[in-house]
GROMACS .gro file of C-alpha atoms in nm:
model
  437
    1UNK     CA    1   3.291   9.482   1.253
    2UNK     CA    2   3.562   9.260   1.468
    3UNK     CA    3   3.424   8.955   1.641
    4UNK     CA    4   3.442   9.160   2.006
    5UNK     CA    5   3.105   9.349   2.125
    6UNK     CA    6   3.070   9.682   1.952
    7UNK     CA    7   3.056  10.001   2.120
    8UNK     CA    8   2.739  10.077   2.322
    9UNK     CA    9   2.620  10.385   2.438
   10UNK     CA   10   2.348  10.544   2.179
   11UNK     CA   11   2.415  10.758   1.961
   12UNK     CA   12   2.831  10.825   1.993
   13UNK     CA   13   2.795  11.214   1.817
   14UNK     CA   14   2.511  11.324   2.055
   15UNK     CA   15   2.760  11.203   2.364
   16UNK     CA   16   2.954  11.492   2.526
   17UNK     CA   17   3.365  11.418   2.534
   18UNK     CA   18   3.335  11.329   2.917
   19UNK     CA   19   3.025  11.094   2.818
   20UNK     CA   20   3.246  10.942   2.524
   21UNK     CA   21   3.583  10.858   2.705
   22UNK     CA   22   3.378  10.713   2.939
   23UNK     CA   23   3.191  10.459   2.695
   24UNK     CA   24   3.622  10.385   2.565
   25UNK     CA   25   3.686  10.355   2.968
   26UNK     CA   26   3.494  10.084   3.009
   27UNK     CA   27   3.522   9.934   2.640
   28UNK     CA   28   3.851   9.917   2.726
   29UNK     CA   29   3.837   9.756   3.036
   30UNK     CA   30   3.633   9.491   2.898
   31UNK     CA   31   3.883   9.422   2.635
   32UNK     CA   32   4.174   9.351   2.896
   33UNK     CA   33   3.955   9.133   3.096
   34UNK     CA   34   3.899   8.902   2.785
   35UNK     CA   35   4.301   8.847   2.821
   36UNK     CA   36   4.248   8.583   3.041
   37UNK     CA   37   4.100   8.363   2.824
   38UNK     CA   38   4.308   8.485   2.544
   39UNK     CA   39   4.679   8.606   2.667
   40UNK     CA   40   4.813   8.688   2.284
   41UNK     CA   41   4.493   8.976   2.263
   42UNK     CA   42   4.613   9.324   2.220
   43UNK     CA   43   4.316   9.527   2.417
   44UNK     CA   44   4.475   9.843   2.263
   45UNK     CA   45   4.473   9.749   1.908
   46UNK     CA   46   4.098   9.579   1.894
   47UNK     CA   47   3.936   9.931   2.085
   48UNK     CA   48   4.122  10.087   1.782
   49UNK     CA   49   4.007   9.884   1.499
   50UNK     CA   50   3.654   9.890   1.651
   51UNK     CA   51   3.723  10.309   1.603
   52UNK     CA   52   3.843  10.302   1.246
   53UNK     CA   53   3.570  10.068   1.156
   54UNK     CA   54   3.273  10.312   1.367
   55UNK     CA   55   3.460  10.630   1.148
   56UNK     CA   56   3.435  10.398   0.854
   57UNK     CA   57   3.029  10.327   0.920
   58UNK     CA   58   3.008  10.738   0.974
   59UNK     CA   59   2.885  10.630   1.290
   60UNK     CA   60   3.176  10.867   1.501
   61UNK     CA   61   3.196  11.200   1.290
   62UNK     CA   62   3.555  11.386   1.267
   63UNK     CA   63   3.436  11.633   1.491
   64UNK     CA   64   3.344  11.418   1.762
   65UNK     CA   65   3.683  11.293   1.755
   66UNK     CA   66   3.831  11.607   1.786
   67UNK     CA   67   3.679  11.700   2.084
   68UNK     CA   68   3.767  11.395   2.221
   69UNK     CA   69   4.113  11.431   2.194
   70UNK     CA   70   4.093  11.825   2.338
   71UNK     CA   71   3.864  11.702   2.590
   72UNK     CA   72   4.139  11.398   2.687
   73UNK     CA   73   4.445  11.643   2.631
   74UNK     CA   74   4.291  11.897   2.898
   75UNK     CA   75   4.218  11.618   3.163
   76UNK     CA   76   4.606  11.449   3.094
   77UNK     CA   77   4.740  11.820   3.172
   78UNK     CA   78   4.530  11.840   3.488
   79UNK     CA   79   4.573  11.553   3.647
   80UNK     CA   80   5.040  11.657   3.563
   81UNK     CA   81   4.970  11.938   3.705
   82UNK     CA   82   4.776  11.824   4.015
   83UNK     CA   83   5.079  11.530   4.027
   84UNK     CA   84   5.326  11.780   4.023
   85UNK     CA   85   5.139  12.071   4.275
   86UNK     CA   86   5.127  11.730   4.547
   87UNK     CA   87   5.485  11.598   4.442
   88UNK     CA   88   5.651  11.985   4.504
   89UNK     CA   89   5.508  12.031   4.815
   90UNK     CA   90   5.532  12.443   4.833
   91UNK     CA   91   5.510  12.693   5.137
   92UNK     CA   92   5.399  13.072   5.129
   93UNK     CA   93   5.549  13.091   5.454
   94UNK     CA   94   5.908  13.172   5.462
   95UNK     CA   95   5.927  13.103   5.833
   96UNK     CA   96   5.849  12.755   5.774
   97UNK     CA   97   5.969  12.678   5.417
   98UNK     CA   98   5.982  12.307   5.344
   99UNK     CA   99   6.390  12.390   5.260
  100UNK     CA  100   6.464  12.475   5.580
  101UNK     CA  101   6.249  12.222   5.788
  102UNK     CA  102   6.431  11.957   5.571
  103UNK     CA  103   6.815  12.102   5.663
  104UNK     CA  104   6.717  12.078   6.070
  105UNK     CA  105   6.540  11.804   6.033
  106UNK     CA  106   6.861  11.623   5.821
  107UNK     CA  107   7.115  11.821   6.080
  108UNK     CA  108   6.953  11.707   6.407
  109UNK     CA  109   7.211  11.475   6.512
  110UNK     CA  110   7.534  11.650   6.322
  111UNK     CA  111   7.627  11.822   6.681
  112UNK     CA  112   8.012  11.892   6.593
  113UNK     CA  113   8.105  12.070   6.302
  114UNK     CA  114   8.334  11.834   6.209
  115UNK     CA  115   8.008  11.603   6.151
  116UNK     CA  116   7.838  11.878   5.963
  117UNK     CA  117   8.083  12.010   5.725
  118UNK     CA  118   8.101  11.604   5.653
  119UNK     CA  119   7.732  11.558   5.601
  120UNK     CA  120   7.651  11.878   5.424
  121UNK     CA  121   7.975  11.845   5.166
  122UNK     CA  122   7.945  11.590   5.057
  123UNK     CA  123   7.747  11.549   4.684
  124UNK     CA  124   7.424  11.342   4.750
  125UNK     CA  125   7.302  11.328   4.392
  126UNK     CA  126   7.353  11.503   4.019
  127UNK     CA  127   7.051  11.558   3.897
  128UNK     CA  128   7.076  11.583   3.543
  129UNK     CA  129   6.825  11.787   3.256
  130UNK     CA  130   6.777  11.598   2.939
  131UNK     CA  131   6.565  11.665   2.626
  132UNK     CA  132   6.370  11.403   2.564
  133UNK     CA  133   6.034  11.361   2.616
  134UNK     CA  134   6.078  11.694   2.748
  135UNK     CA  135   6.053  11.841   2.458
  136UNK     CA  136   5.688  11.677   2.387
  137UNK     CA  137   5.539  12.003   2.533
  138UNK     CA  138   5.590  12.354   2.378
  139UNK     CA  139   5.755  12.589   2.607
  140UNK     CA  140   5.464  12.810   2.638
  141UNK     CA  141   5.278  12.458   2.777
  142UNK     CA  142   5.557  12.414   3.005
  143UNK     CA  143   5.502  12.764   3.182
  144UNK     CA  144   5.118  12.680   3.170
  145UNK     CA  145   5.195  12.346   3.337
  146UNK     CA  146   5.394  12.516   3.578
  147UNK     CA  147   5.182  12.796   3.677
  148UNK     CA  148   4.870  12.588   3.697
  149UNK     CA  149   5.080  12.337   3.946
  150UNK     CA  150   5.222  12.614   4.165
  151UNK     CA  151   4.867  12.812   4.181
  152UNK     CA  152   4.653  12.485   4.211
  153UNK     CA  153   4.473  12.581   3.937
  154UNK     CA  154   4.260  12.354   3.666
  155UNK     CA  155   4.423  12.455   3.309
  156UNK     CA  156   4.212  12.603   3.072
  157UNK     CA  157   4.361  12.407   2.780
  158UNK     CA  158   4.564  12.098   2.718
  159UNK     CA  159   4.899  12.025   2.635
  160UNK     CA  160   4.868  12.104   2.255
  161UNK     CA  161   5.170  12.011   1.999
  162UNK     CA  162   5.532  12.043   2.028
  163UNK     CA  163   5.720  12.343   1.943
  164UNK     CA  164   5.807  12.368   1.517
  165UNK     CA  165   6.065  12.376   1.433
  166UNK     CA  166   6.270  12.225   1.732
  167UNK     CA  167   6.628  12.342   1.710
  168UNK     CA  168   6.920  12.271   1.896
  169UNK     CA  169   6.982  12.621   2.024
  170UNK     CA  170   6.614  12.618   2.125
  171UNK     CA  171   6.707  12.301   2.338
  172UNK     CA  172   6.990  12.427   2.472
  173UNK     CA  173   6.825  12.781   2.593
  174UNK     CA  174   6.514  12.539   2.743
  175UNK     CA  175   6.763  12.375   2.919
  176UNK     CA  176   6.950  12.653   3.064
  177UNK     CA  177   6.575  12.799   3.187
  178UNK     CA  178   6.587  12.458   3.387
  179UNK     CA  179   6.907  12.503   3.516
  180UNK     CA  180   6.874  12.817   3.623
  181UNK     CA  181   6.547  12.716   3.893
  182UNK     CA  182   6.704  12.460   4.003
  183UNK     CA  183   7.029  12.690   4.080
  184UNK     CA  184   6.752  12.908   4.246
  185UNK     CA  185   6.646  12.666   4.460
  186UNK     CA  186   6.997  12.514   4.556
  187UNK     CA  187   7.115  12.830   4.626
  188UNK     CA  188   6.834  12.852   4.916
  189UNK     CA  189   6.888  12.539   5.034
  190UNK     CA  190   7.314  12.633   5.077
  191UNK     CA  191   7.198  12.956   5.218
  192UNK     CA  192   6.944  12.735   5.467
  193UNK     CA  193   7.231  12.501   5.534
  194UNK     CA  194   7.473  12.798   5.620
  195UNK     CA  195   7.260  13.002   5.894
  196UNK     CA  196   7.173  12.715   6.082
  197UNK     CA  197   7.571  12.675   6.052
  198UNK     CA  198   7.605  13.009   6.173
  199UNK     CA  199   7.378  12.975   6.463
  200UNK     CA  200   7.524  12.661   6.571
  201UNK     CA  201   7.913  12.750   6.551
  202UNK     CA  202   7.986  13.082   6.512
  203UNK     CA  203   8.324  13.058   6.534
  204UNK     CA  204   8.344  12.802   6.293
  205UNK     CA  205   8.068  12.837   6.027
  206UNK     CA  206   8.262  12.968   5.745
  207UNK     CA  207   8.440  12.645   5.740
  208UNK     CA  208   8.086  12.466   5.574
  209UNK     CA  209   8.157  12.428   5.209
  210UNK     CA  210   7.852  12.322   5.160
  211UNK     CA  211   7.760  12.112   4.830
  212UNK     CA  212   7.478  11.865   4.873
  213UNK     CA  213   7.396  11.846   4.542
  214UNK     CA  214   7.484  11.925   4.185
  215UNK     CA  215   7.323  12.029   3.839
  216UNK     CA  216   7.403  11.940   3.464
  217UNK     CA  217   7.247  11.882   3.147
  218UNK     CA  218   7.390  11.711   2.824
  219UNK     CA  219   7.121  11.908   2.593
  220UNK     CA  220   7.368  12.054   2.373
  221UNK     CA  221   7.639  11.801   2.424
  222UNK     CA  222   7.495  11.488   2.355
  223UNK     CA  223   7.667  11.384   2.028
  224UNK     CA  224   7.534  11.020   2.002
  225UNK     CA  225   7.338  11.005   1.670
  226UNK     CA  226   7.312  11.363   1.632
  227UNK     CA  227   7.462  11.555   1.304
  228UNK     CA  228   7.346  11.869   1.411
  229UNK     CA  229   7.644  11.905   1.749
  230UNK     CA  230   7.985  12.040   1.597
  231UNK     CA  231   8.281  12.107   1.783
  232UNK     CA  232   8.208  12.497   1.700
  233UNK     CA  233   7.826  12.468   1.853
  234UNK     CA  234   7.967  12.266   2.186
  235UNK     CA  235   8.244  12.566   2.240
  236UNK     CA  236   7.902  12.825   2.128
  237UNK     CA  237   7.705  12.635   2.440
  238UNK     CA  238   7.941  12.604   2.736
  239UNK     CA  239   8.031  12.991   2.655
  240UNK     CA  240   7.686  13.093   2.651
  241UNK     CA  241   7.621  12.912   3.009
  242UNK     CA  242   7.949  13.120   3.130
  243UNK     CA  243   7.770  13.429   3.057
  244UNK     CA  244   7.449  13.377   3.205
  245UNK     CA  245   7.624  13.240   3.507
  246UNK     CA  246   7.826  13.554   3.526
  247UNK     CA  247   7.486  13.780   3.444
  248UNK     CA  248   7.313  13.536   3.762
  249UNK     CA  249   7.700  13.645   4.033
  250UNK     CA  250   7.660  13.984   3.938
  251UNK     CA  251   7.312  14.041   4.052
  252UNK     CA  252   7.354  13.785   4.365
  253UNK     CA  253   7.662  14.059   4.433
  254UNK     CA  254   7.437  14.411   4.330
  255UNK     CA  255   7.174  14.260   4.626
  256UNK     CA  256   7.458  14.221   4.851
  257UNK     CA  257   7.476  14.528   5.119
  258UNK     CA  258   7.858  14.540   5.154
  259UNK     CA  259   8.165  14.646   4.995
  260UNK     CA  260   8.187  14.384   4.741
  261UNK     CA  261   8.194  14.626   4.402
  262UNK     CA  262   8.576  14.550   4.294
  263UNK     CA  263   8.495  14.180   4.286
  264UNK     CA  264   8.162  14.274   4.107
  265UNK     CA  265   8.343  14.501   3.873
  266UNK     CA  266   8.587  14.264   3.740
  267UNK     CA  267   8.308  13.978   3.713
  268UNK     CA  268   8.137  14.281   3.461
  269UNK     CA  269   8.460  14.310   3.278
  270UNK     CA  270   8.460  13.949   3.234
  271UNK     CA  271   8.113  13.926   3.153
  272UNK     CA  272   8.181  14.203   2.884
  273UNK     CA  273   8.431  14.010   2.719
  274UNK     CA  274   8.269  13.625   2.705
  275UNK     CA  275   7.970  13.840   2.507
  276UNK     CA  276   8.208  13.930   2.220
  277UNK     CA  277   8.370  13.539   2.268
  278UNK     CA  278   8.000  13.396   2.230
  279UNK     CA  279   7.907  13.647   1.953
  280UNK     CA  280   8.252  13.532   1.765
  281UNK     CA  281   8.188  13.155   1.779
  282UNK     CA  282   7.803  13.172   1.702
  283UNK     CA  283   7.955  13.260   1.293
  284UNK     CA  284   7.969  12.984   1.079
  285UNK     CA  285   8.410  12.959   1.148
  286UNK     CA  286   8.410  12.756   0.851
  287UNK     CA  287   8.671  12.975   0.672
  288UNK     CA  288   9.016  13.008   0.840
  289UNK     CA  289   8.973  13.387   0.872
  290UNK     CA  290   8.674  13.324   1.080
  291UNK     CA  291   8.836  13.067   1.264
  292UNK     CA  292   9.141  13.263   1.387
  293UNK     CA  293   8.958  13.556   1.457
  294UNK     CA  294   8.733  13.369   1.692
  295UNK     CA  295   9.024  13.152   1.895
  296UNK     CA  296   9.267  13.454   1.911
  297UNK     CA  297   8.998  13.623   2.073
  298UNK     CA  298   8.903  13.387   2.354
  299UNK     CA  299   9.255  13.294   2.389
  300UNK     CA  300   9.438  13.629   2.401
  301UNK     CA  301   9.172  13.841   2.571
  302UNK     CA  302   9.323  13.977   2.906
  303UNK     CA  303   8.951  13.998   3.078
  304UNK     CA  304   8.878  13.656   2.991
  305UNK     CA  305   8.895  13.452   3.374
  306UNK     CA  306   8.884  13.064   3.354
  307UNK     CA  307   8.864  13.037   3.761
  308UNK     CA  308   8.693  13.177   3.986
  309UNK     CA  309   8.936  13.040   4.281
  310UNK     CA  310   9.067  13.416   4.329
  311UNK     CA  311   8.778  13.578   4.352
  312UNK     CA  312   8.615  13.315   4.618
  313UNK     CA  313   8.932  13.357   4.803
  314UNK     CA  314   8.787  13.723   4.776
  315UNK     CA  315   8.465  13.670   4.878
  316UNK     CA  316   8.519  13.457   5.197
  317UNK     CA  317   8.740  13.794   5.334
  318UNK     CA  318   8.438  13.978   5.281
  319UNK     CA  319   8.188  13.693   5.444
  320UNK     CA  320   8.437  13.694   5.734
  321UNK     CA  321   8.438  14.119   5.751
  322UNK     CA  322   8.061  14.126   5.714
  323UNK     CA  323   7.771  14.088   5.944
  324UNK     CA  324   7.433  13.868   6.031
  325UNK     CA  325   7.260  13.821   5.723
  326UNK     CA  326   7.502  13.978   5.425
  327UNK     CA  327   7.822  13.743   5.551
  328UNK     CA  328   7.523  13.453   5.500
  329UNK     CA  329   7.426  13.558   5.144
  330UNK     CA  330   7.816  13.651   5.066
  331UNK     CA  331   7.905  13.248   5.183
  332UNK     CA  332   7.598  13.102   4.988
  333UNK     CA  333   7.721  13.294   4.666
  334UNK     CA  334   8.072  13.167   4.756
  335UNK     CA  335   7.884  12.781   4.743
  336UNK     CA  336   7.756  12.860   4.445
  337UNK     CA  337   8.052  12.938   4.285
  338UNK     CA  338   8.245  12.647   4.396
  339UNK     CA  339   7.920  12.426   4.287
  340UNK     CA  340   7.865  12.598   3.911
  341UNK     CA  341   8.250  12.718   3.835
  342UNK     CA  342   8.146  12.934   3.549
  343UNK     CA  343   7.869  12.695   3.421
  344UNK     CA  344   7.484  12.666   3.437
  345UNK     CA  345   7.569  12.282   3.537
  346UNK     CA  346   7.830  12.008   3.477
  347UNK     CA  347   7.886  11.904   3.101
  348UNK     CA  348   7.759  11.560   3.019
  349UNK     CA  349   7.902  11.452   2.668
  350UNK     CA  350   7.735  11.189   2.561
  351UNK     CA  351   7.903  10.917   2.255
  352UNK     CA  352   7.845  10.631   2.153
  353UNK     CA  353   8.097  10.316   2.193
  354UNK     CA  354   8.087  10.305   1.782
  355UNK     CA  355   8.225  10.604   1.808
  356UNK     CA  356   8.520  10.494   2.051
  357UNK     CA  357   8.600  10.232   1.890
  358UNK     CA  358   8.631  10.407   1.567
  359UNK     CA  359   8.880  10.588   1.675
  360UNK     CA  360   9.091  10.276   1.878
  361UNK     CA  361   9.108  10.084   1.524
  362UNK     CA  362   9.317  10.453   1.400
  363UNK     CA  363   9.546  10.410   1.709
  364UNK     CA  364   9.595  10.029   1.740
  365UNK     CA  365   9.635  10.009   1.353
  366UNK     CA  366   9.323   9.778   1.285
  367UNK     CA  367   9.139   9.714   0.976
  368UNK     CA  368   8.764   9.756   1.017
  369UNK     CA  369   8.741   9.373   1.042
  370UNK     CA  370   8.997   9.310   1.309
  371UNK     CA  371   8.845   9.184   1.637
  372UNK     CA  372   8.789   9.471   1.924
  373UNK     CA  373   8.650   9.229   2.185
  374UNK     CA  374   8.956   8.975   2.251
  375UNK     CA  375   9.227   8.948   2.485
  376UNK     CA  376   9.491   9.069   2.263
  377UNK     CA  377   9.303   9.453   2.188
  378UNK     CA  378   9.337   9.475   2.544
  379UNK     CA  379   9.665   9.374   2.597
  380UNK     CA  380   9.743   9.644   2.294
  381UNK     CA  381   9.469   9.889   2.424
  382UNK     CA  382   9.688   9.903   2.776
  383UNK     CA  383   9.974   9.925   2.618
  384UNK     CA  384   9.912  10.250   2.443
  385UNK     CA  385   9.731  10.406   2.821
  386UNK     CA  386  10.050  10.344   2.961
  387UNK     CA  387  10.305  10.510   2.696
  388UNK     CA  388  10.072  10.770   2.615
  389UNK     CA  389  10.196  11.126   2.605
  390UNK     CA  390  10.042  11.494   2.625
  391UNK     CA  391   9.921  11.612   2.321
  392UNK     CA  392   9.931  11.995   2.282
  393UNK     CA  393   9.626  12.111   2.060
  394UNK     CA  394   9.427  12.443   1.980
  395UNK     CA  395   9.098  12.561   1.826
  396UNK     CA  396   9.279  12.426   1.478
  397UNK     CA  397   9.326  12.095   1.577
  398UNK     CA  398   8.951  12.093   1.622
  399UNK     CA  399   8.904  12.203   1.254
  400UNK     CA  400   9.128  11.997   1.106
  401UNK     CA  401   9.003  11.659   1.327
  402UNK     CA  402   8.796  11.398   1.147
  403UNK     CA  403   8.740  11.148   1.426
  404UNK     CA  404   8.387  11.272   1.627
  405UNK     CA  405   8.525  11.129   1.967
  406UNK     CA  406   8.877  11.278   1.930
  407UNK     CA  407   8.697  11.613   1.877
  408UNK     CA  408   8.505  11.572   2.194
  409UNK     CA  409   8.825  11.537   2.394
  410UNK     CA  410   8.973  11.823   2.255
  411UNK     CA  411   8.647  12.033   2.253
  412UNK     CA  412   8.688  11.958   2.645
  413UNK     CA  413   9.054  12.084   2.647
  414UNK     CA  414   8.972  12.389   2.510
  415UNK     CA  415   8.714  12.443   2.736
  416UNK     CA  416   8.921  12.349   3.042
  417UNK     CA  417   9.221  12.546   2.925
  418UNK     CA  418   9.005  12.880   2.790
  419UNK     CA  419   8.632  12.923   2.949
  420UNK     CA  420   8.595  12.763   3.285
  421UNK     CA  421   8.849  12.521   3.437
  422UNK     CA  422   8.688  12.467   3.779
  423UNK     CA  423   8.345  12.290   3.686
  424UNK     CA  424   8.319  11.918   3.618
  425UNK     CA  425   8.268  11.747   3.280
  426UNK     CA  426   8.126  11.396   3.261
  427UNK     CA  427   8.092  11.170   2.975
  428UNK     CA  428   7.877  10.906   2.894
  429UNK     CA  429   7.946  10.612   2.658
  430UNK     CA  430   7.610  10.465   2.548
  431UNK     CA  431   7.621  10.095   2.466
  432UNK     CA  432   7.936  10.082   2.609
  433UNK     CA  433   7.988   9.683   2.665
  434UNK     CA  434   8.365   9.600   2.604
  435UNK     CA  435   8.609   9.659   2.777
  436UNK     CA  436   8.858   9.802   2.562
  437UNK     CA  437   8.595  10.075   2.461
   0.00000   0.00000   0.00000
């Protein structure tokens, strides 16, 4: 045994799991209290060792153990979901939802509608859905968490393991499920923001574009160590997001009391024909057969829209023609569209500077050992901004492109030019310290 005090408390196996994290509680605290005398102690480490050496003795069984853990994995899931039922503070009252209260509590002192087209337009935050440690729970945990938060309820179980095996796709789907609730709830908060608009100016209320916040993810995108994100499975994602978003207008228009079936009909057509695009790229496309088939289809397809600039031109017409309520919910789907474009969220690419820089040495003509951090790369590096040119390139220049960062720009050119050019794409460069990266 280590030189601290053993464990106390009796016999450990007769304890209950309660009784025996509480005997570690206050082993533990005792540990950290003996850092004053010795700062270099790790209080973590020693209640450990004194563990291994008690299973050792056969004085804790297995079993005991186990329980502990399920007994400790139950309590950490309470105690989320308790933090997350107080942090997400929820009304069953519609009449005095927490949404609204918030937009006249934020729009008390906007008393022109110059001041609150300003205020409410204006992007606040991005919050952005990533995949790690998100992915520590299983998504059947995740709905657990989430129902026992929303019902104030004590789980019956714990958190358990992580889903096996984790794929991309899988991420990507999880992702989109996030997306999509948070859409739900932005799109009640627009909808909030336009009736008090309407009720205030009446005359003028159309005018609120509002946008007060936005949604993206890079789950999917994030090509910074990973070897499992092509250039085929980026094109695969942002399509599949274009037809749930599509799937998610066309219902917000089937609710909608008013003559808005022509715009809703060519939205299906649309949606029709990004199914066959998504169904096309999700093959392997590593033969040239596969390839063209693919691209000639997304390119050529007469159904396919990139913007949905017409059909909110549409849409406000029938907001303005429409009455109370259904001009409200035909506005907030009209926010929507100019928030999402034909996207669960804004793309976040993700690379690393390595990656940027492997790709300068091609253009400036440096060997591998030349120096990227003086004066003179960025004399060169500016150089090369300023006489650049437009470069014309398709779904084979993607095939045919070696460099992973060149790909990325020409993944997002495709995208721009052939699935949804109104929605924002952001990228990140991680470690990203020099200038001329």
């Amino acid at each position: 045994m280590t030189s601290s005090q053993p464990l106390e408390g009796g016999d450990l196996n007769a304890k209950t799991p309660s009784g025996f994290a509480e005997i570690l509680s206050h082993r533990l605290q005792n540990l950290r209290q003996q850092i004053r005398h010795d700062p270099l102690r790790n209080p973590v480490r020693e209640l450990a060792h004194e563990l291994s050496r008690h299973l050792q003795a056969n004085d804790i069984s297995l079993s005991s153990f186990h329980a502990l853990i399920d007994f400790l994995d139950k309590e950490a899931f309470a105690r989320r979901a308790d933090h997350i039922n107080h942090y997400v503070k929820t009304s069953d009252n519609e009449e005095n939802s927490p949404i609204k209260s918030v937009v006249e509590t934020l729009s008390a002192e906007l008393t022109n509608i110059d001041d609150f087209r300003q205020f409410w337009q204006a992007r606040r935050e991005t919050i952005i859905f990533t995949g790690h440690p998100t992915f520590i729970l299983s998504q059947q945990a995740r709905k657990r968490l989430a129902e026992a938060a929303t019902e104030r309820a004590v789980p019956s179980q714990g958190a358990g393991m992580p889903d096996s095996p984790l794929t991309l796709d899988h991420e990507h789907s999880q992702a989109e499920e996030s997306l999509r609730h948070a859409s739900e709830a932005l799109f009640t908060l627009n909808r909030e923001i336009l009736n008090l608009a309407k009720s205030r100016f009446p005359g003028e209320w159309l005018s609120v574009k509002p946008e007060p916040l936005g949604l993206g993810t890079w789950v999917g995108y994030d090509m910074d160590g990973r070897t499992d994100i092509g250039w085929a499975s980026v094109i695969r994602h942002r399509l599949e997001e274009k037809r749930n978003r599509l799937r998610l207008y066309i219902e917000r228009l089937g609710a909608v009391e008013n003559d808005v079936a022509p715009i809703k009909a060519e939205l299906e057509k649309a949606l029709n024909a990004v199914e066959q695009h998504y169904l096309a790229f999700s093959k392997d496309l590593k033969t040239p057969e596969d390839l063209a088939h693919a691209s000639n289809l997304l390119t050529t397809d007469q159904h396919n829209i990139t913007s949905l600039k017409t059909i909110i031109n549409q849409l406000m017409v029938a907001a303005g023609d429409a009455k109370g309520a259904t001009a409200v919910e035909i506005a907030a789907i009209v926010a929507e569209m100019r928030i999402f474009g034909l996207g669960m969220g804004d793309i976040h690419f993700r690379l690393n500077a390595a990656q940027i820089r492997n790709s300068a040495r091609g253009i400036l003509g440096l060997s591998r050992d030349a120096d990227l951090f003086g004066r003179s790369a960025l004399e060169d590096i500016s150089t090369h901004i300023e006489n650049a040119k437009p470069l014309h390139v398709n779904f084979g220049s993607l095939a045919i492109e070696q460099s992973s960062s060149a790909r990325l720009f020409i993944a997002m050119a495709q995208i721009l030019k052939h699935i949804d050019a109104d929605s924002s794409r952001r990228l990140l460069i991680a470690e990203c310290e020099n200038a001329v990266t």
